[in-house]
XYZ file of C-alpha atoms in Angstrom:
502
model
C 90.725 -10.264 -15.924
C 92.282 -7.382 -14.057
C 91.422 -4.944 -16.873
C 87.741 -5.866 -16.653
C 87.864 -5.375 -12.895
C 89.421 -1.941 -13.377
C 86.695 -0.956 -15.804
C 83.963 -2.064 -13.401
C 85.634 -0.262 -10.510
C 85.916 2.991 -12.379
C 82.256 2.736 -13.385
C 82.532 5.766 -15.693
C 82.073 6.568 -19.328
C 85.020 6.498 -21.711
C 84.480 9.544 -23.861
C 86.318 10.740 -26.944
C 88.069 14.055 -26.815
C 87.226 15.498 -30.221
C 84.543 18.183 -30.169
C 83.835 21.783 -31.117
C 81.911 24.333 -29.073
C 79.210 26.805 -30.005
C 81.397 29.680 -28.879
C 84.454 28.853 -31.011
C 84.767 28.732 -34.785
C 88.558 28.685 -34.990
C 91.427 28.127 -32.599
C 92.053 31.146 -30.414
C 95.709 32.024 -30.046
C 97.553 34.873 -28.445
C 99.927 36.965 -30.558
C 103.447 35.606 -30.532
C 106.751 36.109 -32.230
C 107.342 33.936 -35.307
C 108.791 30.509 -34.477
C 112.300 29.717 -35.563
C 112.687 26.390 -37.370
C 114.787 23.860 -35.494
C 115.815 20.337 -36.240
C 114.274 19.212 -32.983
C 112.704 21.105 -30.109
C 114.734 19.488 -27.376
C 117.074 20.720 -24.682
C 118.081 19.916 -21.147
C 115.378 18.690 -18.807
C 113.207 21.284 -17.110
C 113.271 21.686 -13.329
C 109.562 21.484 -12.323
C 110.220 23.555 -9.202
C 110.955 26.496 -11.502
C 107.805 26.052 -13.581
C 107.221 24.833 -17.147
C 107.403 28.100 -19.102
C 110.715 27.259 -20.779
C 109.381 23.851 -21.821
C 106.234 25.467 -23.224
C 108.318 27.920 -25.235
C 110.323 25.042 -26.723
C 107.500 22.736 -27.762
C 104.483 24.970 -28.369
C 105.496 25.960 -31.953
C 105.232 22.293 -32.989
C 101.705 21.784 -31.614
C 98.817 22.553 -33.958
C 95.050 22.820 -33.784
C 93.370 20.546 -36.324
C 90.134 21.596 -38.036
C 88.138 19.231 -40.225
C 85.125 19.849 -42.436
C 82.471 17.419 -43.613
C 80.466 17.969 -46.763
C 77.862 15.515 -45.509
C 77.503 15.023 -41.765
C 74.981 12.220 -42.230
C 77.540 10.244 -44.243
C 80.190 10.835 -41.609
C 77.787 9.536 -38.977
C 76.722 6.473 -40.941
C 78.964 4.178 -38.938
C 77.416 5.498 -35.725
C 73.920 4.477 -36.896
C 72.656 7.932 -35.967
C 73.764 7.608 -32.343
C 76.370 9.471 -30.354
C 76.776 7.258 -27.320
C 77.235 3.669 -28.427
C 77.733 1.466 -25.398
C 80.661 -0.877 -24.848
C 80.741 -3.667 -22.261
C 80.723 -2.520 -18.632
C 79.042 0.774 -19.505
C 81.964 2.260 -21.438
C 81.194 4.551 -24.324
C 82.842 3.986 -27.662
C 85.145 6.977 -27.789
C 86.278 6.251 -31.319
C 82.717 6.781 -32.580
C 81.677 9.452 -30.178
C 79.939 12.767 -30.140
C 79.112 13.127 -33.843
C 76.656 15.890 -32.909
C 79.577 18.141 -32.023
C 80.624 18.075 -35.663
C 77.694 20.356 -36.397
C 78.347 23.873 -35.164
C 74.955 25.448 -36.070
C 73.017 22.594 -34.405
C 74.598 23.052 -30.986
C 72.789 24.804 -28.193
C 74.156 27.610 -26.049
C 75.497 25.236 -23.403
C 77.785 23.474 -25.831
C 75.740 20.263 -25.676
C 75.016 18.748 -29.064
C 71.567 17.698 -30.201
C 71.152 13.944 -30.564
C 68.540 14.224 -33.273
C 69.990 13.361 -36.648
C 67.221 15.267 -38.451
C 68.461 18.532 -36.926
C 71.903 18.229 -38.536
C 72.422 20.307 -41.714
C 74.353 18.728 -44.539
C 77.695 20.313 -43.624
C 79.678 20.286 -40.396
C 83.041 20.716 -38.750
C 85.080 19.468 -35.828
C 88.289 20.277 -34.051
C 91.136 18.340 -32.516
C 94.848 18.605 -31.864
C 98.085 17.409 -33.410
C 101.843 17.913 -33.474
C 104.491 18.208 -36.184
C 107.174 15.513 -36.335
C 109.303 16.652 -39.303
C 110.565 19.881 -40.791
C 108.683 19.226 -44.047
C 105.296 19.232 -42.269
C 104.280 15.706 -41.351
C 102.005 15.814 -38.311
C 100.336 13.264 -36.028
C 96.755 13.286 -34.770
C 94.017 10.780 -33.940
C 92.159 8.740 -36.532
C 88.833 9.772 -35.001
C 89.755 13.431 -35.516
C 90.184 13.183 -39.305
C 87.999 10.167 -40.070
C 85.623 10.820 -43.021
C 86.845 14.430 -43.306
C 86.504 16.201 -46.663
C 88.900 18.992 -45.727
C 91.644 19.174 -43.104
C 93.536 22.270 -42.002
C 95.904 23.129 -39.162
C 96.444 26.335 -37.245
C 99.889 27.182 -35.882
C 100.782 28.901 -32.610
C 101.051 32.260 -34.402
C 97.591 31.874 -35.975
C 98.825 30.902 -39.468
C 96.521 28.360 -41.100
C 97.542 25.712 -43.629
C 95.645 23.079 -45.582
C 96.625 19.465 -44.911
C 96.107 16.069 -46.502
C 95.565 12.754 -44.752
C 98.472 10.405 -45.549
C 97.099 7.396 -43.719
C 95.068 6.270 -40.727
C 95.071 3.293 -38.385
C 91.693 2.759 -36.675
C 93.046 -0.078 -34.511
C 95.325 2.305 -32.619
C 93.343 5.486 -33.416
C 96.338 7.173 -35.032
C 96.584 9.244 -38.206
C 99.359 10.936 -40.181
C 98.680 14.176 -42.044
C 100.910 16.369 -44.253
C 100.774 20.142 -44.113
C 100.646 21.768 -47.550
C 103.531 24.247 -47.500
C 106.334 23.184 -49.819
C 108.840 25.905 -48.974
C 108.151 26.116 -45.243
C 110.413 24.537 -42.646
C 108.448 23.709 -39.531
C 109.421 23.422 -35.907
C 108.921 19.820 -34.850
C 109.266 17.418 -31.976
C 110.268 13.786 -31.691
C 109.059 10.697 -29.851
C 110.911 9.696 -26.715
C 113.137 6.622 -26.793
C 112.803 6.103 -23.037
C 109.916 4.159 -21.538
C 107.964 6.377 -19.131
C 107.574 5.379 -15.496
C 104.624 5.820 -13.183
C 105.150 9.121 -11.398
C 107.020 10.869 -14.247
C 105.981 14.428 -15.010
C 103.965 14.987 -18.211
C 102.737 18.148 -19.910
C 99.741 17.990 -22.259
C 99.288 20.593 -24.983
C 96.262 20.850 -27.243
C 93.048 22.465 -28.390
C 90.399 21.678 -25.734
C 86.903 22.856 -26.684
C 88.450 24.718 -29.621
C 90.289 27.168 -27.352
C 93.679 26.427 -28.913
C 97.155 26.408 -27.338
C 96.258 25.115 -23.870
C 98.830 23.620 -21.491
C 98.160 21.328 -18.516
C 100.562 19.309 -16.363
C 100.415 16.165 -14.270
C 102.084 12.798 -13.868
C 101.951 9.357 -15.401
C 99.310 7.644 -13.263
C 99.533 4.095 -14.670
C 100.848 2.109 -17.623
C 99.460 -0.710 -19.755
C 95.796 0.220 -19.368
C 93.239 -1.825 -21.311
C 90.056 0.227 -21.724
C 88.328 -2.067 -24.209
C 88.835 0.107 -27.288
C 90.667 -2.380 -29.496
C 92.950 -5.392 -29.762
C 96.131 -3.426 -29.057
C 95.107 -1.438 -26.007
C 98.193 -0.430 -24.041
C 97.352 3.045 -22.861
C 99.328 5.312 -20.605
C 97.086 6.894 -17.966
C 97.828 10.495 -17.036
C 96.203 12.984 -14.670
C 97.021 16.153 -16.632
C 93.648 17.679 -17.485
C 92.589 16.800 -21.030
C 89.163 17.417 -22.554
C 87.281 17.186 -25.835
C 89.420 18.775 -28.494
C 92.647 17.501 -26.933
C 92.410 14.389 -29.149
C 95.636 13.892 -31.072
C 97.596 16.331 -28.964
C 100.966 15.436 -27.428
C 101.942 14.661 -23.858
C 105.558 15.720 -23.279
C 108.206 14.677 -20.790
C 110.516 17.231 -19.161
C 113.000 16.852 -22.040
C 110.411 18.099 -24.538
C 109.921 14.663 -26.100
C 106.507 13.196 -26.922
C 105.700 10.350 -24.535
C 102.099 9.886 -25.652
C 99.195 11.011 -27.851
C 96.140 12.069 -25.850
C 93.140 10.029 -26.965
C 90.459 9.407 -24.361
C 89.150 10.251 -20.917
C 87.055 8.523 -18.296
C 84.272 10.890 -17.386
C 80.646 10.655 -16.239
C 79.993 14.177 -17.537
C 82.214 14.517 -20.603
C 84.673 16.830 -18.833
C 88.044 16.063 -17.325
C 88.109 14.310 -13.964
C 91.856 13.716 -14.073
C 91.757 10.275 -15.700
C 93.064 10.538 -19.246
C 94.593 8.036 -21.639
C 97.409 8.501 -24.125
C 98.829 6.200 -26.786
C 102.449 5.473 -25.783
C 105.221 6.813 -27.993
C 106.580 3.286 -28.460
C 103.298 2.256 -30.093
C 102.798 5.438 -32.054
C 106.278 5.664 -33.565
C 106.052 2.288 -35.330
C 102.529 2.987 -36.589
C 103.396 6.460 -37.872
C 106.522 5.172 -39.616
C 104.453 2.551 -41.409
C 101.810 5.112 -42.396
C 104.499 7.397 -43.804
C 106.110 4.613 -45.838
C 103.009 2.733 -47.019
C 99.949 4.838 -46.228
C 98.719 1.942 -44.089
C 99.917 -0.274 -41.242
C 101.224 -3.764 -41.961
C 101.091 -6.033 -38.919
C 102.317 -9.488 -38.152
C 99.701 -12.246 -38.067
C 99.646 -15.629 -36.385
C 96.110 -16.850 -37.109
C 94.838 -18.083 -33.756
C 91.906 -17.348 -31.515
C 93.323 -16.956 -28.011
C 92.286 -16.192 -24.466
C 94.170 -15.478 -21.237
C 95.143 -18.253 -18.846
C 93.094 -17.766 -15.705
C 93.854 -19.350 -12.328
C 91.199 -22.002 -13.016
C 92.597 -22.809 -16.445
C 96.163 -22.910 -15.110
C 95.116 -25.389 -12.437
C 93.258 -27.575 -14.932
C 96.368 -27.657 -17.176
C 98.794 -28.238 -14.331
C 100.591 -24.925 -14.876
C 102.430 -23.264 -12.009
C 101.326 -19.732 -12.935
C 98.325 -18.138 -14.610
C 100.395 -16.673 -17.443
C 100.437 -16.933 -21.216
C 97.710 -17.334 -23.824
C 95.766 -20.503 -24.585
C 94.830 -21.287 -28.192
C 91.072 -21.754 -28.530
C 91.069 -22.070 -32.325
C 93.494 -22.143 -35.260
C 92.649 -20.368 -38.507
C 92.738 -22.268 -41.797
C 95.764 -21.578 -44.020
C 97.431 -19.589 -41.246
C 101.062 -19.297 -40.083
C 99.994 -20.971 -36.832
C 98.641 -24.011 -38.639
C 101.778 -24.250 -40.809
C 103.976 -24.094 -37.695
C 102.103 -26.914 -35.998
C 100.332 -24.887 -33.332
C 97.359 -26.831 -32.012
C 94.126 -26.023 -30.268
C 94.752 -26.198 -26.529
C 98.410 -25.151 -26.714
C 99.394 -22.592 -24.098
C 101.798 -20.014 -25.530
C 104.333 -18.866 -22.920
C 107.100 -17.245 -24.974
C 107.476 -15.602 -28.385
C 110.897 -14.731 -29.795
C 112.405 -15.267 -26.360
C 110.013 -12.874 -24.627
C 107.554 -14.045 -22.007
C 103.847 -13.696 -22.751
C 101.834 -12.311 -19.844
C 98.370 -12.745 -21.352
C 96.451 -12.965 -24.635
C 96.538 -9.209 -25.254
C 100.278 -9.165 -24.740
C 100.646 -11.919 -27.348
C 98.511 -9.974 -29.839
C 100.677 -6.887 -29.445
C 103.931 -8.804 -29.749
C 102.821 -10.695 -32.877
C 101.560 -7.483 -34.490
C 104.944 -5.862 -33.888
C 106.940 -8.572 -35.706
C 107.782 -7.944 -39.351
C 105.801 -10.252 -41.644
C 108.065 -12.919 -43.095
C 110.309 -13.157 -40.028
C 110.643 -16.575 -38.388
C 110.689 -16.579 -34.586
C 110.712 -19.314 -31.916
C 107.591 -19.926 -29.849
C 107.407 -21.904 -26.599
C 104.146 -23.686 -25.880
C 102.951 -26.129 -23.260
C 101.193 -29.125 -24.811
C 99.956 -32.073 -22.771
C 102.083 -30.938 -19.862
C 105.302 -30.704 -21.881
C 107.129 -27.668 -23.266
C 107.423 -27.622 -27.056
C 109.421 -25.074 -29.080
C 108.082 -24.264 -32.553
C 109.509 -22.068 -35.306
C 106.777 -19.759 -36.577
C 107.017 -17.729 -39.783
C 104.891 -14.664 -39.072
C 102.420 -13.764 -41.815
C 100.791 -10.506 -42.882
C 97.545 -9.721 -41.143
C 94.731 -9.991 -43.726
C 91.979 -7.382 -43.863
C 89.383 -10.023 -42.986
C 91.071 -13.111 -41.535
C 89.105 -16.358 -41.793
C 88.284 -18.315 -38.708
C 88.922 -22.032 -38.621
C 85.973 -24.352 -38.910
C 85.646 -27.265 -36.513
C 85.508 -30.871 -37.592
C 82.033 -32.341 -37.297
C 81.493 -35.624 -35.564
C 78.569 -38.005 -35.818
C 75.318 -37.986 -33.872
C 74.668 -41.362 -32.277
C 71.098 -40.423 -31.475
C 71.674 -40.262 -27.714
C 69.093 -38.162 -25.902
C 69.774 -35.307 -23.509
C 71.682 -36.156 -20.322
C 72.154 -34.292 -17.060
C 75.758 -33.831 -15.919
C 75.252 -32.927 -12.278
C 78.982 -32.669 -11.599
C 79.188 -29.753 -14.028
C 75.768 -28.253 -13.455
C 74.822 -28.869 -17.098
C 72.242 -30.672 -19.191
C 73.539 -31.503 -22.668
C 72.491 -33.238 -25.857
C 74.258 -34.076 -29.141
C 74.689 -31.068 -31.407
C 72.565 -31.115 -34.539
C 75.624 -31.036 -36.807
C 77.415 -33.678 -34.735
C 80.179 -31.268 -33.685
C 80.203 -31.362 -29.892
C 77.298 -31.383 -27.456
C 74.795 -28.577 -27.063
C 74.091 -27.100 -23.642
C 70.355 -27.307 -22.963
C 70.274 -26.084 -19.370
C 72.668 -24.514 -16.884
C 72.031 -24.805 -13.156
C 71.530 -21.217 -11.882
C 73.901 -21.442 -8.919
C 76.500 -23.654 -10.587
C 80.118 -22.901 -11.415
C 79.160 -23.196 -15.075
C 76.680 -20.344 -14.690
C 79.250 -18.243 -12.831
C 81.663 -18.669 -15.727
C 79.148 -17.536 -18.307
C 77.982 -20.805 -19.864
C 74.439 -20.623 -21.166
C 71.882 -22.640 -23.051
C 72.800 -22.812 -26.742
C 76.545 -23.000 -26.190
C 78.343 -25.985 -27.681
C 80.994 -27.990 -25.821
C 83.571 -29.213 -28.344
C 86.205 -30.714 -26.033
C 86.403 -31.976 -22.468
C 89.859 -32.361 -20.903
C 91.477 -32.167 -24.350
C 89.232 -34.872 -25.841
C 86.708 -34.182 -28.606
C 83.139 -34.946 -27.585
C 80.150 -35.649 -29.817
C 77.725 -37.262 -27.361
C 76.919 -36.943 -23.653
C 78.579 -40.312 -23.087
C 81.793 -38.868 -24.571
C 81.588 -36.159 -21.912
C 81.165 -38.737 -19.147
C 84.119 -40.757 -20.417
C 86.331 -37.675 -20.577
C 85.323 -36.699 -17.049
C 86.218 -40.146 -15.722
C 89.641 -39.879 -17.329
C 90.313 -36.480 -15.756
C 92.326 -36.742 -12.527
C 92.461 -33.010 -11.758
C 90.257 -30.902 -9.515
C 89.158 -28.902 -12.526
C 88.265 -29.937 -16.042
C 88.936 -27.789 -19.097
C 86.097 -27.398 -21.601
C 86.405 -25.924 -25.080
C 83.150 -24.063 -25.647
C 81.795 -22.520 -28.834
C 79.516 -19.504 -28.431
C 78.060 -16.860 -30.722
C 81.253 -14.823 -30.161
C 83.716 -17.592 -31.042
C 85.478 -20.272 -29.025
C 86.948 -20.130 -25.516
C 88.197 -22.413 -22.784
C 86.323 -22.707 -19.507
C 87.668 -24.484 -16.419
C 84.995 -26.065 -14.176
C 85.466 -27.756 -10.799
C 84.675 -31.468 -10.700
C 83.509 -33.797 -7.936
C 87.197 -34.484 -7.285
C 87.575 -30.863 -6.145
């Protein structure tokens, strides 16, 4: 996948932005005149050649520093298993569960580097982040990882006024949170999300609380769109080069009209500091999530109930598709909307509600954005033909069940070498598929990640239960590549392998 290639090319750590420093106990702000409440802090676009001071004056009153307190740091770190640098694939750090040591002000050394020894943490702790107000009555947006597990939350305004706040709701899957400032009679300056999709090259201005310094402004451009950094199922980050650092988490990135185009969330960095590669949650994603949090205190997403994977060039060739686009169904969940609609294992989903599907992640985002209960058309390719199905989207369960495969029968056949595939297989103990015993080191199967212990469930769309079933399916395959459905410890996926015909 291109996203995996990008991650390998960058070869850097993805670090979260929330942290406090030993030198700062509260947000530092310069004296300013009291802000005047406005319905929205928007005006004509700024001319960058004349500087950004007017834009800063307009939006700064709506940006807040967020302080959180923990009664028990050990409890807040429980999910991190005592560690601060959990590794993700390709060397990326889990920035949603990062730097718990920075929550503990007394335990930090003079260089601002936290101790990684859990025993040195006292029972209490604090952290800092950023946020911005989106309504006159004090609703504000920040990151989930800023307020997660917090016992107390407060915000500091541009003029230094501090207010208590409550957490209305959080969404770990997008790392967003909605808080409410406790000030019943106060009317707050606020900003709104942009309705326009940003373009690569657009100016952006980031405002936030880096390293607890408060009210800091940096500028740059949109460097890229649609970034997948491996943080969750709905990754669709906007990459910006405006300098953002720890403590900027939850802060806004503005366009020249003073509208929020993104929420700063993560950086790529080998050292923990800014190297000009930052990631922000797009306004289009955030607005829907925040609206749901405000109405329900949680996010309700559409659910299809399939295990999917992208269509690679190899898979497209094995299926006879013209382009490597769409998402192929590797498994269908029991009692799911997909099963009720007639979606089958091996279907390649190309369109949903009239919109083309570029890959599996794109499908996940589009399904999640559909209101549960709505019925939408879905175009799939099945056995070389296009089929249109009407799918009634369900509500994503908290713990969706995965479908269980049908077990076949073991005919007692011993292990067999399949030289054409570079595999040695034997009947699975439960009769469902054939188990891979050996994989030739330099084979295409090894290159595509097959390993001993994997189970092949289908070959060229045909269920297999014995090595002879595999041979028969291979003989019936007239393409240069054969598509295998493989079950691993991580689930099911399709793998396309070249055959002797290739």
